[in-house]
Amino acid sequence: MALDPSRTVAELRELRELTGDADGAQRVAWTDTWERAREWLRGKLDGIRADETVDAAGNQWFTLRGDSERALLIGGHLDSVPNGGWLDGALNVVAGAEVLRRFASEGTPPLTVRLVNWADEEGARFGRSLFGSSAAAGSMADQDEIRERTDSNGIRWVNALAEHGVDLDRALDARAELEGAAAYLELHIEQGPVLEAMDLPLGVVLGTFGVERHQVTFRGQAAHAGSTPMDKRRDALAGAAKLELEIREVAKRTGGGAVCTMGGVVTKPGIVTSVVETAECVLDQRHLDAVTLASMLAEAKDASERFARDEGVKVEWSRIWNIDPILFDAELIELADESIREVAGTSHRLPSGPLHDAAEVSRAGVPTVMLFVQSLRGLSHTKLEDTKPEHLELSVQALDRLASKTLARLTE
Ligand SMILES: [Zn+2]
């Protein structure tokens, strides 16, 4: 059976009908709708020689045994955010199913080929992303917090997990699944505007951004808006405002995809008749290179101290969260580039701003690469999320080529 990329598009539409409504995709992990999507996938792969298993973290695997136990993994996630898009996550699973069918029709592959549908990539219901992949990667270390988490209706996560056959105490047993994994491939929609702006259907992902997230608090003095002359003020918001403009320059000067975002500022007392006493800012900085990210952070800190001195206020920094950049495998990046050029003529290399299951797998030491396909208007996590059908078909072809090239390289 030859690869049929148009079938992937038809199946994605079928899945949208089955698990979405007028507001978008409703495949939130650990719900009946999500379970229906998993059953649907099971049905789609029923006729081929792949064995289905669900691991200790709820990840759904389809294994096509090869001559060797070493395995090529292709993965994605069928879960979505509430009112989500039809492609985020699902594209990689459904395209992966097509590639698996193609391998199955050609007899026993030299290596084992496995499709994985990761459980709860989005973290939409309980507020913690990458559940299944972080368990399989062995990086999950927050079981105590997970135990305490509830959804907006007060339902405990542990109970929701148990309803779907997952015992949190055993979730890390999923690590066994990555033993023998020789490579991991993931196709995903870009969820950003870069490929569309370049008029290119496909790109190779170099890795996922490192992130530095901080609360930056400027402290001045509240004073009457009428009686305090302009040169006698210690205005905390002035420091925050200058920093907001400066971080844009930091990102511009740094380049290489650097982004800095001041996502919010809370001022106190926050009334029209007072100079601002405290301005609490939340700052997010991202880059693919760890050293560069550290210097972006240092630049922002220096600037904040300079602005604080200028305005006669104080500034304090406290870290909210951070993660190191994760770089994908150099050899697989080359193969991915080659695959894209063969099906689409031109390739492009770009970093990923959002995290993906691929980052967890890569962190676990499995050589990993991702392909991005263009997103229309850069939108995702909304029912407006879309990609042209011809680009979806090209992406299935590129994934298939990449899988074949990777298999050939691993058996050399
Ligand atoms: Zn996704």
Coordinates of C-alpha atoms in Angstrom, one line a residue, residues 225-408:
A225 CA -0.8 63.6 42.1
G226 CA -1.6 67.2 42.6
S227 CA 0.9 68.4 45.2
T228 CA 4.0 66.5 44.2
P229 CA 6.1 68.4 41.6
M230 CA 7.4 66.4 38.7
D231 CA 11.1 66.5 39.8
K232 CA 10.3 65.3 43.3
R233 CA 8.6 62.1 42.3
R234 CA 9.8 58.5 42.8
D235 CA 7.6 56.9 40.2
A236 CA 7.9 53.1 40.0
L237 CA 5.9 53.0 36.8
A238 CA 8.6 55.2 35.1
G239 CA 11.2 52.4 35.7
A240 CA 8.8 49.7 34.4
A241 CA 7.9 51.7 31.3
K242 CA 11.5 52.3 30.4
L243 CA 12.3 48.6 30.9
E244 CA 9.3 47.6 28.7
L245 CA 10.7 49.6 25.8
E246 CA 14.3 48.5 26.5
I247 CA 13.7 44.8 26.3
R248 CA 12.5 45.2 22.8
E249 CA 15.9 46.7 21.9
V250 CA 17.6 43.8 23.8
A251 CA 15.8 41.3 21.6
K252 CA 16.5 43.3 18.4
R253 CA 20.2 43.7 19.2
T254 CA 20.5 40.0 20.1
G255 CA 18.8 38.6 17.0
G256 CA 18.8 34.9 16.1
G257 CA 15.1 34.7 16.9
A258 CA 15.4 36.3 20.4
V259 CA 12.1 37.4 21.9
C260 CA 11.4 39.4 25.1
T261 CA 7.9 40.0 26.4
M262 CA 6.7 42.0 29.3
G263 CA 3.3 40.2 29.7
G264 CA 1.9 42.4 32.4
V265 CA 2.4 45.2 34.9
V266 CA 0.4 45.6 38.1
T267 CA 0.6 49.1 39.7
K268 CA -0.2 50.0 43.3
P269 CA -1.9 51.9 44.6
G270 CA -3.3 52.1 41.1
I271 CA -5.5 55.1 41.5
V272 CA -5.5 58.2 39.3
T273 CA -4.6 60.6 42.1
S274 CA -1.4 58.9 43.2
V275 CA 2.1 58.5 41.9
V276 CA 2.8 54.7 41.4
E277 CA 4.5 53.2 44.5
T278 CA 5.1 49.7 43.2
A279 CA 5.1 48.3 39.6
E280 CA 5.3 44.5 39.4
C281 CA 6.2 43.4 35.9
V282 CA 6.4 39.8 34.5
L283 CA 9.1 39.3 31.9
D284 CA 9.6 36.4 29.6
Q285 CA 12.8 36.0 27.6
R286 CA 13.6 33.2 25.1
H287 CA 16.5 32.1 22.9
L288 CA 17.8 28.9 21.4
D289 CA 21.3 29.5 22.7
A290 CA 21.9 29.2 26.5
V291 CA 24.8 31.6 26.6
T292 CA 23.0 34.2 24.6
L293 CA 19.9 33.8 26.7
A294 CA 22.0 34.4 29.9
S295 CA 23.4 37.6 28.4
M296 CA 19.9 38.8 27.4
L297 CA 18.9 38.4 31.0
A298 CA 22.0 40.2 32.2
E299 CA 21.3 43.1 29.8
A300 CA 17.8 43.5 31.0
K301 CA 18.9 43.4 34.6
D302 CA 21.6 46.1 34.0
A303 CA 19.1 48.3 32.2
S304 CA 16.5 47.9 35.0
E305 CA 19.1 49.0 37.6
R306 CA 20.1 52.0 35.5
F307 CA 16.4 53.1 35.1
A308 CA 15.8 52.6 38.8
R309 CA 18.8 54.9 39.6
D310 CA 17.5 57.5 37.1
E311 CA 14.0 57.5 38.6
G312 CA 15.1 57.3 42.3
V313 CA 13.3 53.9 42.8
K314 CA 14.5 50.4 43.7
V315 CA 14.3 47.3 41.6
E316 CA 14.2 43.6 42.6
W317 CA 14.2 40.5 40.5
S318 CA 12.8 37.1 41.3
R319 CA 12.8 34.0 39.0
I320 CA 9.4 32.5 38.3
W321 CA 10.5 29.7 36.0
N322 CA 13.2 28.7 33.6
I323 CA 14.2 26.0 31.2
D324 CA 17.4 25.4 29.1
P325 CA 17.2 25.4 25.3
I326 CA 16.9 21.9 23.8
L327 CA 18.8 21.4 20.6
F328 CA 17.7 18.7 18.2
D329 CA 20.1 16.1 16.6
A330 CA 22.4 17.6 14.0
E331 CA 22.4 14.5 11.7
L332 CA 18.6 14.2 11.8
I333 CA 18.3 18.0 11.0
E334 CA 20.3 17.3 7.8
L335 CA 18.0 14.4 6.9
A336 CA 15.0 16.5 7.6
D337 CA 16.3 19.3 5.4
E338 CA 17.0 16.9 2.6
S339 CA 13.5 15.4 2.9
I340 CA 11.8 18.8 2.7
R341 CA 13.9 19.9 -0.3
E342 CA 12.9 16.7 -2.1
V343 CA 9.2 17.3 -1.6
A344 CA 8.9 21.1 -1.6
G345 CA 12.0 22.4 -3.3
T346 CA 13.1 24.8 -0.5
S347 CA 13.7 24.2 3.2
H348 CA 14.2 26.6 6.1
R349 CA 15.6 26.1 9.6
L350 CA 13.9 27.7 12.5
P351 CA 13.6 27.4 16.3
S352 CA 10.4 26.6 18.1
G353 CA 9.0 29.0 20.6
P354 CA 6.5 26.6 22.2
L355 CA 7.7 23.5 23.9
H356 CA 6.7 20.1 22.5
D357 CA 6.8 16.4 23.5
A358 CA 9.9 16.2 21.2
A359 CA 11.8 18.4 23.8
E360 CA 11.1 15.8 26.5
V361 CA 12.2 12.9 24.3
S362 CA 15.3 14.8 23.2
R363 CA 16.1 15.6 26.9
A364 CA 16.0 11.9 27.6
G365 CA 18.9 11.4 25.2
V366 CA 17.0 10.1 22.1
P367 CA 18.2 11.7 18.8
T368 CA 15.2 13.9 17.9
V369 CA 14.0 16.2 15.1
M370 CA 10.8 18.1 14.3
L371 CA 9.2 19.3 11.0
F372 CA 7.0 22.3 10.9
V373 CA 4.3 22.9 8.3
Q374 CA 3.0 26.4 7.7
S375 CA 0.2 27.7 9.8
L376 CA -2.2 30.1 8.2
R377 CA -2.1 33.6 9.9
G378 CA 0.1 31.9 12.5
L379 CA -2.9 31.0 14.6
S380 CA -3.4 28.0 16.9
H381 CA -5.2 27.0 20.1
T382 CA -8.4 28.4 18.4
K383 CA -10.9 27.0 15.9
L384 CA -9.4 29.4 13.4
E385 CA -6.2 27.3 13.3
D386 CA -5.7 26.1 9.7
T387 CA -3.2 24.9 7.1
K388 CA -3.8 24.5 3.3
P389 CA -4.6 20.9 2.4
E390 CA -1.8 20.8 -0.2
H391 CA 0.6 21.8 2.5
L392 CA -0.7 19.1 4.8
E393 CA -0.2 16.6 2.1
L394 CA 3.4 17.8 1.5
S395 CA 4.0 17.5 5.2
V396 CA 2.9 13.8 5.2
Q397 CA 5.3 13.2 2.3
A398 CA 8.2 14.9 4.0
L399 CA 7.6 12.9 7.3
D400 CA 7.5 9.7 5.2
R401 CA 10.8 10.5 3.5
L402 CA 12.4 11.5 6.7
A403 CA 11.3 8.2 8.3
S404 CA 12.7 6.2 5.4
K405 CA 16.0 8.1 5.4
T406 CA 16.3 7.8 9.2
L407 CA 15.7 4.0 9.0
A408 CA 18.3 3.7 6.3

